[in-house]
Amino acid sequence: DIQMTQSPPTLSASVGDRVTITCRASQSINNWLAWYQQKPGKAPKLLIYKASSLESGVPSRFSGSGSGTEFTLTISSLQPDDFATYYCQQYNSPWTFGQGTQVEIK
Amino acid sequence: QVQLVQSGAEVKKPGSSVKVSCKTSGGPFSTYTITWVRQAPGHGLEWMGRIIPILGKPNYAQKFQGRVTITADKSTSTAYMELSSLTFEDTAVYFCARDRVVTVPAALGYWGQGTLVTVSS
C-alpha cells in the first residue's frame, strides 16, 4: 500500500500567519491527492482535490501544490476558523490518509 | 443538496458484529462511489473500503479483509458497512462518504455525520 507521511504533526501559529503542511507519498500518486479539514466531533471537509483544485465554497486562502510524491497545503493568512486538524489523502488506490496535522493557536 | 445520514450509535460486545447504515439523498445513488472511513478516539482517519452501487463489487483495505462487508441497496439509496469479530480496538467513529464527482478516482466530497461504535464488555 502507498504510505502517506504528513508533517508536522502539530503546528502552532497565530492569526494572519502563512501556514504550510507537507505530505509525502511512498510512490507516485499521479496527483490524486486531496486535503481535508476536520474539527472536533465533526466529519472531515474537503478543501483541495487533484492536488491543487479548490473545492467549491472553500476560501481562496487555501491552496494546494505539488506533484508526484511531494505535496503541500498552504493557508495564506490563518483565520480563527482555520484552527483544526488537516489530513491529506491519496486516492490512487487503495486509498490512504496521512496521520494529520493539528493547527493550534500559538 | 446531497446528504448522507448514518444510523445511530451502537454498543457491542467483543466478538460480535455491527452493521452501520448510510442513507443518501439529493443526488444519484447508483453511480457514485460510497466509501467507509473510521476514526478511533484521538486518532487519524483510516480508509476501510468502498463500493460503487451500480457495480456492486466492493474493495476493502487489506487490514479489514475477511472482517468487513460493504453493501449497497439501490432501492433505498442506502449503503451498509458490517464489521465482524469486534475487539476493543474497533471502538471508533465510522463515517460514510460519497465521491464529489461520478468519474473515478475522486475525492470525498460529501460525508455522513459519523456513527460511534463502542466495543465494551
PDB file of C-alpha atoms in Angstrom:
ATOM      1  CA  ASP A   1       0.000   0.000   0.000  1.00  0.00           C
ATOM      2  CA  ILE A   2       1.045   3.600  -0.579  1.00  0.00           C
ATOM      3  CA  GLN A   3       2.153   5.290   2.649  1.00  0.00           C
ATOM      4  CA  MET A   4       1.443   8.961   3.248  1.00  0.00           C
ATOM      5  CA  THR A   5       3.807  10.839   5.563  1.00  0.00           C
ATOM      6  CA  GLN A   6       2.404  14.140   6.757  1.00  0.00           C
ATOM      7  CA  SER A   7       4.360  16.835   8.610  1.00  0.00           C
ATOM      8  CA  PRO A   8       4.448  18.455  11.027  1.00  0.00           C
ATOM      9  CA  PRO A   9       2.129  16.547  13.419  1.00  0.00           C
ATOM     10  CA  THR A  10       1.374  19.768  15.262  1.00  0.00           C
ATOM     11  CA  LEU A  11       1.770  23.361  14.194  1.00  0.00           C
ATOM     12  CA  SER A  12       1.406  26.410  16.438  1.00  0.00           C
ATOM     13  CA  ALA A  13       0.516  29.599  14.611  1.00  0.00           C
ATOM     14  CA  SER A  14      -1.147  32.964  15.034  1.00  0.00           C
ATOM     15  CA  VAL A  15      -3.995  34.597  13.158  1.00  0.00           C
ATOM     16  CA  GLY A  16      -2.600  36.095   9.967  1.00  0.00           C
ATOM     17  CA  ASP A  17       0.303  33.657   9.687  1.00  0.00           C
ATOM     18  CA  ARG A  18       1.137  31.795   6.498  1.00  0.00           C
ATOM     19  CA  VAL A  19       0.967  28.080   7.209  1.00  0.00           C
ATOM     20  CA  THR A  20       2.323  25.184   5.170  1.00  0.00           C
ATOM     21  CA  ILE A  21       1.675  21.476   5.690  1.00  0.00           C
ATOM     22  CA  THR A  22       3.550  18.807   3.753  1.00  0.00           C
ATOM     23  CA  CYS A  23       2.509  15.357   2.615  1.00  0.00           C
ATOM     24  CA  ARG A  24       4.877  12.840   1.046  1.00  0.00           C
ATOM     25  CA  ALA A  25       3.756   9.667  -0.738  1.00  0.00           C
ATOM     26  CA  SER A  26       5.849   6.491  -0.774  1.00  0.00           C
ATOM     27  CA  GLN A  27       5.380   6.317  -4.551  1.00  0.00           C
ATOM     28  CA  SER A  28       3.903   8.470  -7.292  1.00  0.00           C
ATOM     29  CA  ILE A  29       0.163   9.013  -6.963  1.00  0.00           C
ATOM     30  CA  ASN A  30      -0.451  10.872 -10.232  1.00  0.00           C
ATOM     31  CA  ASN A  31      -1.677  13.939  -8.317  1.00  0.00           C
ATOM     32  CA  TRP A  32      -4.661  12.031  -6.921  1.00  0.00           C
ATOM     33  CA  LEU A  33      -4.238  13.913  -3.656  1.00  0.00           C
ATOM     34  CA  ALA A  34      -6.869  15.578  -1.503  1.00  0.00           C
ATOM     35  CA  TRP A  35      -6.743  17.731   1.612  1.00  0.00           C
ATOM     36  CA  TYR A  36      -9.422  17.707   4.315  1.00  0.00           C
ATOM     37  CA  GLN A  37     -10.109  19.866   7.348  1.00  0.00           C
ATOM     38  CA  GLN A  38     -11.621  18.297  10.443  1.00  0.00           C
ATOM     39  CA  LYS A  39     -12.913  19.982  13.574  1.00  0.00           C
ATOM     40  CA  PRO A  40     -13.573  18.097  16.830  1.00  0.00           C
ATOM     41  CA  GLY A  41     -16.711  15.983  16.709  1.00  0.00           C
ATOM     42  CA  LYS A  42     -17.312  16.728  13.037  1.00  0.00           C
ATOM     43  CA  ALA A  43     -16.842  14.925   9.755  1.00  0.00           C
ATOM     44  CA  PRO A  44     -13.908  15.936   7.562  1.00  0.00           C
ATOM     45  CA  LYS A  45     -14.496  18.622   4.955  1.00  0.00           C
ATOM     46  CA  LEU A  46     -12.904  18.532   1.512  1.00  0.00           C
ATOM     47  CA  LEU A  47     -10.685  21.533   0.772  1.00  0.00           C
ATOM     48  CA  ILE A  48      -8.497  20.565  -2.181  1.00  0.00           C
ATOM     49  CA  TYR A  49      -8.707  17.772  -4.762  1.00  0.00           C
ATOM     50  CA  LYS A  50      -6.401  16.677  -7.578  1.00  0.00           C
ATOM     51  CA  ALA A  51      -3.520  18.211  -5.591  1.00  0.00           C
ATOM     52  CA  SER A  52      -4.322  21.832  -6.427  1.00  0.00           C
ATOM     53  CA  SER A  53      -8.022  22.255  -7.284  1.00  0.00           C
ATOM     54  CA  LEU A  54     -10.035  24.253  -4.758  1.00  0.00           C
ATOM     55  CA  GLU A  55     -13.347  22.683  -3.803  1.00  0.00           C
ATOM     56  CA  SER A  56     -16.380  24.888  -4.390  1.00  0.00           C
ATOM     57  CA  GLY A  57     -17.131  27.168  -1.456  1.00  0.00           C
ATOM     58  CA  VAL A  58     -13.681  26.855   0.135  1.00  0.00           C
ATOM     59  CA  PRO A  59     -11.964  30.210   0.808  1.00  0.00           C
ATOM     60  CA  SER A  60      -9.204  31.159  -1.598  1.00  0.00           C
ATOM     61  CA  ARG A  61      -6.668  31.468   1.241  1.00  0.00           C
ATOM     62  CA  PHE A  62      -6.372  27.682   0.968  1.00  0.00           C
ATOM     63  CA  SER A  63      -4.194  26.359  -1.832  1.00  0.00           C
ATOM     64  CA  GLY A  64      -2.567  23.088  -2.758  1.00  0.00           C
ATOM     65  CA  SER A  65       0.521  22.359  -4.797  1.00  0.00           C
ATOM     66  CA  GLY A  66       2.919  19.595  -5.663  1.00  0.00           C
ATOM     67  CA  SER A  67       3.170  16.596  -7.939  1.00  0.00           C
ATOM     68  CA  GLY A  68       4.456  13.042  -7.987  1.00  0.00           C
ATOM     69  CA  THR A  69       5.213  12.307  -4.356  1.00  0.00           C
ATOM     70  CA  GLU A  70       5.534  15.737  -2.645  1.00  0.00           C
ATOM     71  CA  PHE A  71       2.528  17.900  -1.876  1.00  0.00           C
ATOM     72  CA  THR A  72       1.757  20.942   0.237  1.00  0.00           C
ATOM     73  CA  LEU A  73      -1.291  22.651   1.652  1.00  0.00           C
ATOM     74  CA  THR A  74      -0.871  26.370   2.257  1.00  0.00           C
ATOM     75  CA  ILE A  75      -3.110  28.703   4.197  1.00  0.00           C
ATOM     76  CA  SER A  76      -2.046  32.175   3.125  1.00  0.00           C
ATOM     77  CA  SER A  77      -3.398  34.073   6.134  1.00  0.00           C
ATOM     78  CA  LEU A  78      -4.635  31.938   9.013  1.00  0.00           C
ATOM     79  CA  GLN A  79      -8.102  32.831  10.284  1.00  0.00           C
ATOM     80  CA  PRO A  80      -9.719  31.915  13.633  1.00  0.00           C
ATOM     81  CA  ASP A  81     -11.960  29.380  11.871  1.00  0.00           C
ATOM     82  CA  ASP A  82      -8.904  27.555  10.479  1.00  0.00           C
ATOM     83  CA  PHE A  83      -7.698  26.084  13.770  1.00  0.00           C
ATOM     84  CA  ALA A  84      -8.399  22.423  13.122  1.00  0.00           C
ATOM     85  CA  THR A  85      -6.745  19.177  12.057  1.00  0.00           C
ATOM     86  CA  TYR A  86      -5.786  18.695   8.425  1.00  0.00           C
ATOM     87  CA  TYR A  87      -5.387  15.406   6.592  1.00  0.00           C
ATOM     88  CA  CYS A  88      -4.002  14.536   3.200  1.00  0.00           C
ATOM     89  CA  GLN A  89      -5.394  11.539   1.351  1.00  0.00           C
ATOM     90  CA  GLN A  90      -4.178   9.763  -1.742  1.00  0.00           C
ATOM     91  CA  TYR A  91      -6.900   8.196  -3.868  1.00  0.00           C
ATOM     92  CA  ASN A  92      -4.759   6.390  -6.401  1.00  0.00           C
ATOM     93  CA  SER A  93      -5.970   3.086  -4.907  1.00  0.00           C
ATOM     94  CA  PRO A  94      -6.038   1.764  -2.394  1.00  0.00           C
ATOM     95  CA  TRP A  95      -6.841   4.936  -0.554  1.00  0.00           C
ATOM     96  CA  THR A  96      -4.736   6.038   2.417  1.00  0.00           C
ATOM     97  CA  PHE A  97      -4.651   9.078   4.695  1.00  0.00           C
ATOM     98  CA  GLY A  98      -1.790  10.961   6.231  1.00  0.00           C
ATOM     99  CA  GLN A  99      -1.523  10.980  10.017  1.00  0.00           C
ATOM    100  CA  GLY A 100      -2.907  14.504  10.324  1.00  0.00           C
ATOM    101  CA  THR A 101      -1.592  17.940  11.302  1.00  0.00           C
ATOM    102  CA  GLN A 102      -3.199  19.773  14.185  1.00  0.00           C
ATOM    103  CA  VAL A 103      -3.062  23.543  13.704  1.00  0.00           C
ATOM    104  CA  GLU A 104      -3.302  25.153  17.114  1.00  0.00           C
ATOM    105  CA  ILE A 105      -3.271  28.694  18.439  1.00  0.00           C
ATOM    106  CA  LYS A 106       0.182  29.980  19.352  1.00  0.00           C
TER     107      LYS A 106
ATOM    108  CA  GLN B   1     -28.284  19.075  -1.928  1.00  0.00           C
ATOM    109  CA  VAL B   2     -26.505  15.808  -1.299  1.00  0.00           C
ATOM    110  CA  GLN B   3     -26.940  14.416   2.220  1.00  0.00           C
ATOM    111  CA  LEU B   4     -25.668  11.272   3.878  1.00  0.00           C
ATOM    112  CA  VAL B   5     -27.438  10.268   7.087  1.00  0.00           C
ATOM    113  CA  GLN B   6     -25.998   7.463   9.172  1.00  0.00           C
ATOM    114  CA  SER B   7     -27.593   5.196  11.749  1.00  0.00           C
ATOM    115  CA  GLY B   8     -27.209   5.845  15.451  1.00  0.00           C
ATOM    116  CA  ALA B   9     -24.572   4.942  17.999  1.00  0.00           C
ATOM    117  CA  GLU B  10     -24.013   1.305  18.887  1.00  0.00           C
ATOM    118  CA  VAL B  11     -22.573  -0.532  21.878  1.00  0.00           C
ATOM    119  CA  LYS B  12     -21.360  -4.031  21.112  1.00  0.00           C
ATOM    120  CA  LYS B  13     -19.714  -6.913  22.956  1.00  0.00           C
ATOM    121  CA  PRO B  14     -16.306  -8.229  21.883  1.00  0.00           C
ATOM    122  CA  GLY B  15     -16.678 -10.946  19.265  1.00  0.00           C
ATOM    123  CA  SER B  16     -19.982  -9.636  17.956  1.00  0.00           C
ATOM    124  CA  SER B  17     -20.775  -7.758  14.739  1.00  0.00           C
ATOM    125  CA  VAL B  18     -22.082  -4.293  13.954  1.00  0.00           C
ATOM    126  CA  LYS B  19     -23.883  -3.016  10.870  1.00  0.00           C
ATOM    127  CA  VAL B  20     -23.957   0.707  10.156  1.00  0.00           C
ATOM    128  CA  SER B  21     -26.203   2.243   7.527  1.00  0.00           C
ATOM    129  CA  CYS B  22     -25.741   5.337   5.365  1.00  0.00           C
ATOM    130  CA  LYS B  23     -28.801   6.709   3.570  1.00  0.00           C
ATOM    131  CA  THR B  24     -28.107   9.156   0.764  1.00  0.00           C
ATOM    132  CA  SER B  25     -30.397  11.771  -0.751  1.00  0.00           C
ATOM    133  CA  GLY B  26     -30.241  14.748  -3.057  1.00  0.00           C
ATOM    134  CA  GLY B  27     -28.463  13.078  -5.933  1.00  0.00           C
ATOM    135  CA  PRO B  28     -27.983   9.863  -7.885  1.00  0.00           C
ATOM    136  CA  PHE B  29     -27.012   6.881  -5.773  1.00  0.00           C
ATOM    137  CA  SER B  30     -26.029   4.007  -8.017  1.00  0.00           C
ATOM    138  CA  THR B  31     -23.199   5.630  -9.964  1.00  0.00           C
ATOM    139  CA  TYR B  32     -21.269   7.326  -7.147  1.00  0.00           C
ATOM    140  CA  THR B  33     -18.696   5.560  -5.016  1.00  0.00           C
ATOM    141  CA  ILE B  34     -19.529   5.240  -1.326  1.00  0.00           C
ATOM    142  CA  THR B  35     -16.510   4.931   0.958  1.00  0.00           C
ATOM    143  CA  TRP B  36     -16.247   3.951   4.626  1.00  0.00           C
ATOM    144  CA  VAL B  37     -13.642   5.566   6.878  1.00  0.00           C
ATOM    145  CA  ARG B  38     -13.159   5.145  10.594  1.00  0.00           C
ATOM    146  CA  GLN B  39     -11.521   7.214  13.315  1.00  0.00           C
ATOM    147  CA  ALA B  40     -10.540   5.754  16.674  1.00  0.00           C
ATOM    148  CA  PRO B  41     -10.647   8.152  19.641  1.00  0.00           C
ATOM    149  CA  GLY B  42      -7.781  10.637  19.392  1.00  0.00           C
ATOM    150  CA  HIS B  43      -6.505   9.072  16.192  1.00  0.00           C
ATOM    151  CA  GLY B  44      -6.487   9.810  12.478  1.00  0.00           C
ATOM    152  CA  LEU B  45      -8.645   8.703   9.592  1.00  0.00           C
ATOM    153  CA  GLU B  46      -8.469   5.133   8.328  1.00  0.00           C
ATOM    154  CA  TRP B  47      -9.858   4.004   4.963  1.00  0.00           C
ATOM    155  CA  MET B  48     -11.836   0.769   5.229  1.00  0.00           C
ATOM    156  CA  GLY B  49     -13.327   0.157   1.811  1.00  0.00           C
ATOM    157  CA  ARG B  50     -15.682   1.351  -0.876  1.00  0.00           C
ATOM    158  CA  ILE B  51     -18.397   0.309  -3.276  1.00  0.00           C
ATOM    159  CA  ILE B  52     -19.932   1.600  -6.490  1.00  0.00           C
ATOM    160  CA  PRO B  53     -23.577   0.524  -6.101  1.00  0.00           C
ATOM    161  CA  ILE B  54     -24.216   0.012  -9.794  1.00  0.00           C
ATOM    162  CA  LEU B  55     -21.296  -2.411  -9.985  1.00  0.00           C
ATOM    163  CA  GLY B  56     -21.902  -3.965  -6.594  1.00  0.00           C
ATOM    164  CA  LYS B  57     -18.337  -5.230  -6.133  1.00  0.00           C
ATOM    165  CA  PRO B  58     -16.631  -3.700  -3.076  1.00  0.00           C
ATOM    166  CA  ASN B  59     -12.928  -3.032  -2.498  1.00  0.00           C
ATOM    167  CA  TYR B  60     -11.547  -3.450   1.006  1.00  0.00           C
ATOM    168  CA  ALA B  61      -8.432  -2.295   2.785  1.00  0.00           C
ATOM    169  CA  GLN B  62      -6.164  -5.253   3.379  1.00  0.00           C
ATOM    170  CA  LYS B  63      -6.347  -4.684   7.135  1.00  0.00           C
ATOM    171  CA  PHE B  64     -10.094  -5.391   7.155  1.00  0.00           C
ATOM    172  CA  GLN B  65     -10.269  -8.173   4.546  1.00  0.00           C
ATOM    173  CA  GLY B  66     -12.378 -11.042   5.831  1.00  0.00           C
ATOM    174  CA  ARG B  67     -13.920  -8.982   8.589  1.00  0.00           C
ATOM    175  CA  VAL B  68     -15.743  -6.156   6.767  1.00  0.00           C
ATOM    176  CA  THR B  69     -18.637  -6.344   4.333  1.00  0.00           C
ATOM    177  CA  ILE B  70     -19.803  -3.291   2.407  1.00  0.00           C
ATOM    178  CA  THR B  71     -23.084  -3.470   0.526  1.00  0.00           C
ATOM    179  CA  ALA B  72     -25.482  -1.110  -1.201  1.00  0.00           C
ATOM    180  CA  ASP B  73     -29.247  -1.224  -1.621  1.00  0.00           C
ATOM    181  CA  LYS B  74     -30.156   0.725  -4.752  1.00  0.00           C
ATOM    182  CA  SER B  75     -33.878   0.575  -3.983  1.00  0.00           C
ATOM    183  CA  THR B  76     -33.409   2.634  -0.802  1.00  0.00           C
ATOM    184  CA  SER B  77     -30.219   4.557  -1.731  1.00  0.00           C
ATOM    185  CA  THR B  78     -28.580   3.130   1.369  1.00  0.00           C
ATOM    186  CA  ALA B  79     -25.097   1.748   1.867  1.00  0.00           C
ATOM    187  CA  TYR B  80     -24.105  -0.556   4.692  1.00  0.00           C
ATOM    188  CA  MET B  81     -20.880  -1.457   6.452  1.00  0.00           C
ATOM    189  CA  GLU B  82     -20.794  -4.575   8.606  1.00  0.00           C
ATOM    190  CA  LEU B  83     -17.756  -5.326  10.754  1.00  0.00           C
ATOM    191  CA  SER B  84     -17.470  -8.692  12.478  1.00  0.00           C
ATOM    192  CA  SER B  85     -15.347 -10.231  15.256  1.00  0.00           C
ATOM    193  CA  LEU B  86     -15.240  -6.908  17.075  1.00  0.00           C
ATOM    194  CA  THR B  87     -12.446  -6.132  19.531  1.00  0.00           C
ATOM    195  CA  PHE B  88     -11.916  -3.161  21.838  1.00  0.00           C
ATOM    196  CA  GLU B  89      -9.657  -1.675  19.115  1.00  0.00           C
ATOM    197  CA  ASP B  90     -12.698  -1.338  16.844  1.00  0.00           C
ATOM    198  CA  THR B  91     -14.142   1.357  19.090  1.00  0.00           C
ATOM    199  CA  ALA B  92     -14.303   4.312  16.726  1.00  0.00           C
ATOM    200  CA  VAL B  93     -16.465   6.743  14.818  1.00  0.00           C
ATOM    201  CA  TYR B  94     -17.378   5.256  11.454  1.00  0.00           C
ATOM    202  CA  PHE B  95     -18.032   7.635   8.563  1.00  0.00           C
ATOM    203  CA  CYS B  96     -19.523   7.060   5.158  1.00  0.00           C
ATOM    204  CA  ALA B  97     -18.603   9.445   2.374  1.00  0.00           C
ATOM    205  CA  ARG B  98     -19.506   9.945  -1.285  1.00  0.00           C
ATOM    206  CA  ASP B  99     -17.210  10.925  -4.122  1.00  0.00           C
ATOM    207  CA  ARG B 100     -17.514  14.539  -5.193  1.00  0.00           C
ATOM    208  CA  VAL B 101     -17.966  13.527  -8.863  1.00  0.00           C
ATOM    209  CA  VAL B 102     -19.063  10.379 -10.649  1.00  0.00           C
ATOM    210  CA  THR B 103     -15.794   9.796 -12.512  1.00  0.00           C
ATOM    211  CA  VAL B 104     -13.219   7.753 -10.640  1.00  0.00           C
ATOM    212  CA  PRO B 105     -10.940   8.288  -8.931  1.00  0.00           C
ATOM    213  CA  ALA B 106     -12.452  11.169  -6.986  1.00  0.00           C
ATOM    214  CA  ALA B 107     -12.034  12.831  -3.626  1.00  0.00           C
ATOM    215  CA  LEU B 108     -14.632  12.502  -0.877  1.00  0.00           C
ATOM    216  CA  GLY B 109     -16.893  15.485  -1.282  1.00  0.00           C
ATOM    217  CA  TYR B 110     -19.824  14.559   0.962  1.00  0.00           C
ATOM    218  CA  TRP B 111     -19.730  12.936   4.394  1.00  0.00           C
ATOM    219  CA  GLY B 112     -22.170  11.403   6.813  1.00  0.00           C
ATOM    220  CA  GLN B 113     -22.299  12.668  10.373  1.00  0.00           C
ATOM    221  CA  GLY B 114     -20.463   9.633  11.747  1.00  0.00           C
ATOM    222  CA  THR B 115     -21.611   6.708  13.887  1.00  0.00           C
ATOM    223  CA  LEU B 116     -19.907   5.941  17.181  1.00  0.00           C
ATOM    224  CA  VAL B 117     -19.389   2.224  17.728  1.00  0.00           C
ATOM    225  CA  THR B 118     -18.255   1.321  21.218  1.00  0.00           C
ATOM    226  CA  VAL B 119     -16.992  -2.174  21.936  1.00  0.00           C
ATOM    227  CA  SER B 120     -17.379  -2.904  25.609  1.00  0.00           C
ATOM    228  CA  SER B 121     -17.754  -5.984  27.756  1.00  0.00           C
TER     229      SER B 121
END
